[in-house]
Each structure stands twice: as C-alpha cells, then as structure tokens.
Coordinates of C-alpha atoms in Angstrom, one line a residue:
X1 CA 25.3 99.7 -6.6
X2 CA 25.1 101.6 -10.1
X3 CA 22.2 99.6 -10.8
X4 CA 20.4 100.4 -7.5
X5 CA 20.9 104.1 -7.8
X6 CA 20.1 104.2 -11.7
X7 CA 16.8 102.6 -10.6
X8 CA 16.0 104.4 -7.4
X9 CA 16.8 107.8 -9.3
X10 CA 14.3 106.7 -12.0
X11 CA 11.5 106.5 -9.8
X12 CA 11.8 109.1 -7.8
X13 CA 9.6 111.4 -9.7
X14 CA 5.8 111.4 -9.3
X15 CA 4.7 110.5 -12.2
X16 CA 7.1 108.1 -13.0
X17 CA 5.8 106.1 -9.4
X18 CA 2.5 106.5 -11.1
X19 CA 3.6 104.9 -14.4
X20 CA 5.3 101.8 -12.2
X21 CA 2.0 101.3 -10.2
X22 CA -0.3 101.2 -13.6
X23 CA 2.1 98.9 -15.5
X24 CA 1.9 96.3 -12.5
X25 CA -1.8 95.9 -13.1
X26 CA -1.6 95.7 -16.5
X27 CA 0.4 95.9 -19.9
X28 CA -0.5 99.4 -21.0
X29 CA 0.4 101.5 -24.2
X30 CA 1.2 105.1 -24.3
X31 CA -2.0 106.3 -25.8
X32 CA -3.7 104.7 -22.8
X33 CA -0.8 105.8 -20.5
X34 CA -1.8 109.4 -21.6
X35 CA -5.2 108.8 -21.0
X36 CA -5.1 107.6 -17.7
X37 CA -2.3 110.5 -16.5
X38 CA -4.0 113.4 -18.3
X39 CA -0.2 114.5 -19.7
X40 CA 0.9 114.9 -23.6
X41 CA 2.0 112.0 -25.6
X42 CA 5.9 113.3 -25.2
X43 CA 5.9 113.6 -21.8
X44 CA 4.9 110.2 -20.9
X45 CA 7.1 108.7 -23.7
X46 CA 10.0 110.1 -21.6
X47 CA 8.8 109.0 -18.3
X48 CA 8.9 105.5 -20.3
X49 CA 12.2 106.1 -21.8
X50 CA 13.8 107.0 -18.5
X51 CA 12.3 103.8 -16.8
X52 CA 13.4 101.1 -19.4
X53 CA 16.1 102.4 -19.4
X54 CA 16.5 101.8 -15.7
X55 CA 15.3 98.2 -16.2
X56 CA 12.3 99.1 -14.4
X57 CA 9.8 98.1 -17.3
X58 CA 9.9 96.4 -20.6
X59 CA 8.5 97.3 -23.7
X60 CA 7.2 94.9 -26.8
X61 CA 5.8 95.8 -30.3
X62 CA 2.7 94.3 -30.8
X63 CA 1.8 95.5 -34.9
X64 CA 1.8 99.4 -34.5
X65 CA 1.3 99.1 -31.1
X66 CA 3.7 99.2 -27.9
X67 CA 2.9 98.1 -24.9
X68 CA 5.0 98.3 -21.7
X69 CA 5.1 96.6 -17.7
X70 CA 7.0 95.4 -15.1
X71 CA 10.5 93.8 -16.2
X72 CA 10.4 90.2 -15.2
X73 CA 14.0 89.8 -15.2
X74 CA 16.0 92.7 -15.3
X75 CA 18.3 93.4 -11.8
X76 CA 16.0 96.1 -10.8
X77 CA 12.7 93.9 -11.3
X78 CA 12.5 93.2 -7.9
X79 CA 13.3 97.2 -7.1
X80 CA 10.1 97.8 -8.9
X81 CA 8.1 95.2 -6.8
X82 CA 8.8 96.5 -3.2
X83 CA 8.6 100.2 -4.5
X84 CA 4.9 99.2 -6.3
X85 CA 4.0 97.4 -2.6
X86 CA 5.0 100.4 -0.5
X87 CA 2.5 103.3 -2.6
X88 CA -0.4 103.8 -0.6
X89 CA -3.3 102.8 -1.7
X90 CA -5.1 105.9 -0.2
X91 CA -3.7 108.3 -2.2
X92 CA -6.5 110.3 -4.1
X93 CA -4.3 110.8 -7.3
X94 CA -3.4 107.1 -7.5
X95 CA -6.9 106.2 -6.7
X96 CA -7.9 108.4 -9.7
X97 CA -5.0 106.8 -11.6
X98 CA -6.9 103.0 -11.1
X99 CA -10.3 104.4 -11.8
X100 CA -9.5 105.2 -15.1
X101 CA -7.0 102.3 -15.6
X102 CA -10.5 100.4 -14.8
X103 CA -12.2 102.1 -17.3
X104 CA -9.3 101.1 -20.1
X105 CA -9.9 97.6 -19.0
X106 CA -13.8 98.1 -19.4
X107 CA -13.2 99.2 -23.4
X108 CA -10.9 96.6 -24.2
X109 CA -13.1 93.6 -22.4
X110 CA -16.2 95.2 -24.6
X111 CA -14.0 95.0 -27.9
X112 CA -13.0 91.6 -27.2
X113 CA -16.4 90.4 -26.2
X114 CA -17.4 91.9 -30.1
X115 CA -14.7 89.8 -31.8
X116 CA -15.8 86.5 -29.8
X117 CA -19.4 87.3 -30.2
X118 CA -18.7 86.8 -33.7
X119 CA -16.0 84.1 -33.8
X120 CA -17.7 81.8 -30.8
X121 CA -19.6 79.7 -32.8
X122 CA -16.9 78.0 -34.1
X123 CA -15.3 77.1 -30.9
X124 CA -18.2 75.9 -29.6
X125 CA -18.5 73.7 -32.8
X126 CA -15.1 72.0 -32.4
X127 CA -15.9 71.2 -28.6
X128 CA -18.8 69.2 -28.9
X129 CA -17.0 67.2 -31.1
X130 CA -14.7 65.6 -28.6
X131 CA -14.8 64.8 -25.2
X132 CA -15.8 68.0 -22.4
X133 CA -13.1 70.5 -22.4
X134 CA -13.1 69.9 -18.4
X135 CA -11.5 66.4 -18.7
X136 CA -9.1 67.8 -21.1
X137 CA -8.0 70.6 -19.1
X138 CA -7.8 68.8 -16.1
X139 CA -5.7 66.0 -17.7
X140 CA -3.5 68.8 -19.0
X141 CA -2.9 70.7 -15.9
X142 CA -2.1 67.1 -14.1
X143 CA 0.4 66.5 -17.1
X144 CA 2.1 69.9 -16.7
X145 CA 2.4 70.1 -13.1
X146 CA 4.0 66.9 -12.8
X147 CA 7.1 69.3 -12.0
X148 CA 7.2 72.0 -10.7
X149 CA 7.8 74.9 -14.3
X150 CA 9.3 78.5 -13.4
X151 CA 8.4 80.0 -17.0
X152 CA 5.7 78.6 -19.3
X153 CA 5.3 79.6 -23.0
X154 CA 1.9 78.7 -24.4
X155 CA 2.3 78.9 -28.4
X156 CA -0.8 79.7 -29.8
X157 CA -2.6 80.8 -26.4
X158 CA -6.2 81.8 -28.6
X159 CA -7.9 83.7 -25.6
X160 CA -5.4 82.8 -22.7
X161 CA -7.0 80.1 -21.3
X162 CA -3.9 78.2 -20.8
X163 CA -2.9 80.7 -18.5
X164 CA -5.8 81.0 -16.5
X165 CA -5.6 77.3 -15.6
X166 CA -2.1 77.1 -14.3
X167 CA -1.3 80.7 -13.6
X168 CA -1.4 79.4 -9.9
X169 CA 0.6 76.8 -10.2
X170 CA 3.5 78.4 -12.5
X171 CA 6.1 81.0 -11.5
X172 CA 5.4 83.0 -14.8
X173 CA 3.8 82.5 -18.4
X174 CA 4.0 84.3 -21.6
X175 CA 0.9 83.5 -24.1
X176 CA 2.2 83.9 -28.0
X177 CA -0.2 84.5 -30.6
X178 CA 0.2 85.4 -33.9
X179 CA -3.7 87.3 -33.8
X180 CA -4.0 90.7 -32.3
X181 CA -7.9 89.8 -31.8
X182 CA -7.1 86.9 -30.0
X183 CA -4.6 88.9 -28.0
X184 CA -7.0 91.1 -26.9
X185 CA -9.1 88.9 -25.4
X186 CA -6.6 86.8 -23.4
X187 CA -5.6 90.8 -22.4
X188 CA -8.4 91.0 -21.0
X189 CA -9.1 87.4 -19.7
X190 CA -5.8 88.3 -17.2
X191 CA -6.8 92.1 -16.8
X192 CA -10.4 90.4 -15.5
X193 CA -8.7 87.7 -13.4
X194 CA -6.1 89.9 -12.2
X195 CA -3.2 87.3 -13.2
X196 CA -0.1 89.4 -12.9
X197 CA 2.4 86.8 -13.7
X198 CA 0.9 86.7 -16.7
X199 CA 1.3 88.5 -20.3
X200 CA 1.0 88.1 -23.5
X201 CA 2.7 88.4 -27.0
X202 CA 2.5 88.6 -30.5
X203 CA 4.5 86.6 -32.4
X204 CA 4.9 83.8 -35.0
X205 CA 5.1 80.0 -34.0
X206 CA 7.8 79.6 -36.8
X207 CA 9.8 82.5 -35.3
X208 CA 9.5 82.5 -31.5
X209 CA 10.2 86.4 -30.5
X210 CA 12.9 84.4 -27.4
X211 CA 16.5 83.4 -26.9
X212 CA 17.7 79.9 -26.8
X213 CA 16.6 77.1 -23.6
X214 CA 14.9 80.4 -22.2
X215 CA 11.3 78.3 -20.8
X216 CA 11.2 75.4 -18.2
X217 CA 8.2 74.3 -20.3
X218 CA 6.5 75.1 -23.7
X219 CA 3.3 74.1 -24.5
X220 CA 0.9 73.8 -27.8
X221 CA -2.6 73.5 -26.6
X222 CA -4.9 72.5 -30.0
X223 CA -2.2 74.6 -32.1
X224 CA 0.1 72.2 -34.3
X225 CA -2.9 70.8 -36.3
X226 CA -3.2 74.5 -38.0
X227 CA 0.8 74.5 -38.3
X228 CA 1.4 74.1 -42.1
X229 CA 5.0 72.8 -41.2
X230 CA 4.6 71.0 -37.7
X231 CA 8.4 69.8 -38.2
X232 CA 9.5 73.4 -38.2
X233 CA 7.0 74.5 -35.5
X234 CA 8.6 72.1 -32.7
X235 CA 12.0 72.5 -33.6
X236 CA 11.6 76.1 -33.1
X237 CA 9.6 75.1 -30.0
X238 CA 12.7 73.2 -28.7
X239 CA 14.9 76.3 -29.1
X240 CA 13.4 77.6 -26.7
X241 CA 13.0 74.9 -24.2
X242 CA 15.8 74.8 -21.3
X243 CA 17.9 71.6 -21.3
X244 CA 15.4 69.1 -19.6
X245 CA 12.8 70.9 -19.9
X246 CA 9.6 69.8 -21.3
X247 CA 7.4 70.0 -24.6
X248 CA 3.3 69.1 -23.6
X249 CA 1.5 69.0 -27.1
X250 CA -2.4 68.7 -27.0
X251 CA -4.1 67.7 -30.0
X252 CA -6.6 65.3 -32.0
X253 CA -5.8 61.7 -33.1
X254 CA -6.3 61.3 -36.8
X255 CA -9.9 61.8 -38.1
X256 CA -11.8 61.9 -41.1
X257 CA -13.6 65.3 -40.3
X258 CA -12.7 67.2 -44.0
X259 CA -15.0 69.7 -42.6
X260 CA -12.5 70.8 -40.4
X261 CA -10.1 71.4 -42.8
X262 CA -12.5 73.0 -45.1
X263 CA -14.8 75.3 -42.3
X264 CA -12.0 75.9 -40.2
X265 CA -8.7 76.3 -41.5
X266 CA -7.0 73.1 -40.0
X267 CA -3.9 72.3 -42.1
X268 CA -3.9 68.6 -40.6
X269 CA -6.8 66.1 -39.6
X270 CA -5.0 65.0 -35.9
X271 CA -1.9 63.4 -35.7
X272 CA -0.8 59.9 -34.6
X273 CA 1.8 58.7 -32.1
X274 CA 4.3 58.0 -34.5
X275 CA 4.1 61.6 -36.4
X276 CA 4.7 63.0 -33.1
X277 CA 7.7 61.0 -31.9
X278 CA 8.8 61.5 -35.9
X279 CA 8.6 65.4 -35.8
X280 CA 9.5 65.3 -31.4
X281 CA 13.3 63.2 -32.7
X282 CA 13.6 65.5 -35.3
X283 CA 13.4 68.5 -32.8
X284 CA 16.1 66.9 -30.6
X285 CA 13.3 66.4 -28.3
X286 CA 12.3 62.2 -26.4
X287 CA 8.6 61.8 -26.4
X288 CA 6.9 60.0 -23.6
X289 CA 4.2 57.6 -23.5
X290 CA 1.1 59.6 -24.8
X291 CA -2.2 59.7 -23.1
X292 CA -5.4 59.3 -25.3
X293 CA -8.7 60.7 -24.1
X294 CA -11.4 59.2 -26.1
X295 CA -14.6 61.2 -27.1
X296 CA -16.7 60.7 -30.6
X297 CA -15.9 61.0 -32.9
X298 CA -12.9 63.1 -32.3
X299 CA -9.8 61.9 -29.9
X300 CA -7.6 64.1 -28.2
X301 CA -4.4 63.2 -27.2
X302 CA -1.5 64.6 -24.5
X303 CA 1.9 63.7 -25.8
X304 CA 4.7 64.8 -23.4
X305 CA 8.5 65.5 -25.0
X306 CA 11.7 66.3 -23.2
X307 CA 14.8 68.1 -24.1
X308 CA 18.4 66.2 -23.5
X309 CA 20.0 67.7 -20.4
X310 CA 22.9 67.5 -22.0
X311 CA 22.7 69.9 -24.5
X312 CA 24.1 73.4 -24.9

C-alpha cells in the first residue's frame, strides 16, 4: 500500500506526468528533458529525483551522460504503464511535449547516420565475405526462439540489430555496448522502430553492468572473435544467465583472412567447435550441437550453450 501511494503521490504533479509520458517513448537525458519541457536544469533534476525514487523510472550512466525511462521491474512499473495509457493524447501541452521529443530523435538519428556514414564501409566489407546476412539472421532468430526468452541481453549489440529482429518475439532486451557511437545508433534504430521493450547500455563484456542468472538468454552476435580473452568473456556471460537458460554465440569458423585481424581489429580468425565447447565447459555452461552455415570463403557458425538448472 506504501508503495502504491509513494508512486501515485509522485505523479501527481504535471510535469512529473509529462516526464513519465516522454520516458515511455524513449530513454532521455536531462539536458534533453529540459529541452523538451522548457524548465531549468534543477527543476527537472528534482522531478527525476522524486520519480526514481518512487520506482517509477530508472536511471543509468552512460560516460558523462545519464539517461533515464520507465523501470522494467520495480513494483510500481506497472503503475507507470496504466498511468502513461490513460494521458490523453489530445492534450495540446503533451502534444507539444512529443513534437519536440520528435525533434530530439531527428538530431540524434542525423549524428548516428554521420558516424555510420563513415564507419559503413567496413561492415559492408565483412558481409560479402560470408554468406547473406538474411540466412544468418533468420537461422539465428529460429535458434533463439526455440523457447520462448522473457529478457534477452545482446553483448556487443553494434547498432541494435539484434533487437530489432526479435524484439517481437521477446518479453524484453537490453543491448550492451562498450561504444557510445554505436550506442547511438541502435538509440535511434529503436527510437525509429518504436521498440519500447527495448534499451540499451554501455558497458564492458568482461564486466557485465547485471546481477547474477538475471537473463533467460544471452547472446553474442559476431562479438567473441574481437574478445581478447573469450574464456573470460563467457564466463562472465554465464553469470548472468538464469539456471537453464541459454548462451547463442554467432561467429566465423576458423579462416586464414589476416586481413581481418590487421584492417579490422579482430583478436581471433573464427573459432572451431572444440574451442567453443573448451571455453562453453569452462563457463559451467553444455554446448549443443552447432549449426554451420557455409559461405566463401568465410563460415559462420551458431553454437547453442546451456546453463545447469541446478545451479545456484
């Protein structure tokens, strides 16, 4: 009952119901809070304050930056939902309110577009090394949806694409990327496709910003071969991973393509199925039989790993 009141106390203010409708569209800072609600730095800070503290919205550090939404699972998380779906969507201030919010969303997808207008080349160089991306993504989506996955963590998530293939499909996912550039664009890959179960983080493979067996499933998507300790990067991926939950690892087969290591900063020319069941048993984690998708000269491969049910 505390709980309730704490939470229906904190949004009854105005702009505080403002605040709760822009952070269910998308994660915002306080600079662009400020922005958007035409108020002084302090004063929104507060309004923030008071809601976190109601367990109405969550806050993470991303560098020097903070950026806040809706609490996933806090007890007033659902509070926050059925507030957000009764504000009407005809009011002039809140229509103001999304204008701007739109116009946030413009500036971040142009600064994105600059950093992969300058990056893209080498995606596009890796891909037409191996077999279409559309085969791999539909192979890994067909992998991952064998069961049904409340939370997903994609490790490495580069622009979010992970997310936008099974967002769907998935209860909820969190993208972790070291890169603040690549941040931004999967930002503003969800902001564009409106994926609200979605968000993103920054954080370090080796040092997984989560508690312990927090995921139903945890996936590297073409991440481990830039890992300089692979070992350490799936035991720290297991942490993570619920009892009986699942690992899904997508990567090349061994290659002799030293310009990849050279032109593009990978730490390991593909791995083969005994590295992976090597580093998978080291992690506490029983790899599956792996599915190999030939292209030339590069092969990718989908290796599936699950974690005991029996542990703690």
């Amino acid at each position: 009952m505390e709980v309730l009141l704490k939470g229906l106390q904190s949004i009854a203010e105005p702009t505080r119901l403002r605040v709760l409708g822009l952070c269910a569209h998308a994660e915002l800072t306080v600079s662009e809070l400020v922005q958007i609600l035409g108020q002084s730095q302090p004063r929104v800070s507060r309004h923030l304050k008071l809601l976190m503290e109601a367990g109405l919205l969550e806050r993470h550090q991303e560098g020097n930056w903070a950026y806040f939404r809706l609490s996933d699972n806090q007890p007033c998380s659902e509070l926050a939902r059925l507030v957000i779906d009764l504000i009407p969507a005809d009011d002039p201030k809140l229509a103001l309110d999304f204008q701007r919010l739109e116009n946030i969303k413009e500036e971040r997808a142009r600064k994105a577009q600059e950093y992969f207008r300058k990056n893209a080349s080498d995606w596009h160089e890796i891909r037409s090394l191996h077999i279409d991306t559309s085969s791999i993504e539909a192979a890994f989506q067909e992998t991952l949806l064998q069961e049904p996955v409340k939370e997903l963590l994609d490790i490495g998530t580069g622009t979010g694409r992970v997310l936008e293939l099974v967002s769907g499909e998935v209860g909820s996912i969190v993208g972790l990327d070291i890169s603040r550039e690549m941040l931004a664009i999967a930002r503003n890959n969800i902001d564009r496709a409106g994926l609200t179960n979605c968000q993103v983080r920054q954080g370090d493979m080796y040092q997984i910003p989560f508690g312990n067996a927090r995921f139903d499933a945890v996936c590297l998507n073409m991440v481990l071969h830039y890992a300089l300790d692979p070992r350490m990067c799936l035991r720290e991926a297991a942490r993570v991973i619920k009892p009986g939950g699942r690992l899904i690892l997508v990567d090349f087969a061994p290659h002799r393509m030293d310009s990849l290591r050279d032109d593009h900063a990978h730490h390991w020319l593909g791995f083969d199925d005994k590295q992976i069941e090597e580093f998978c048993d080291d992690a506490g984690l029983t790899l599956s039989d792996p599915e190999h998708l030939p292209g030339d000269p590069l092969t990718v491969c989908i290796w599936t790993a699950r974690r005991d049910p029996n542990t703690e």
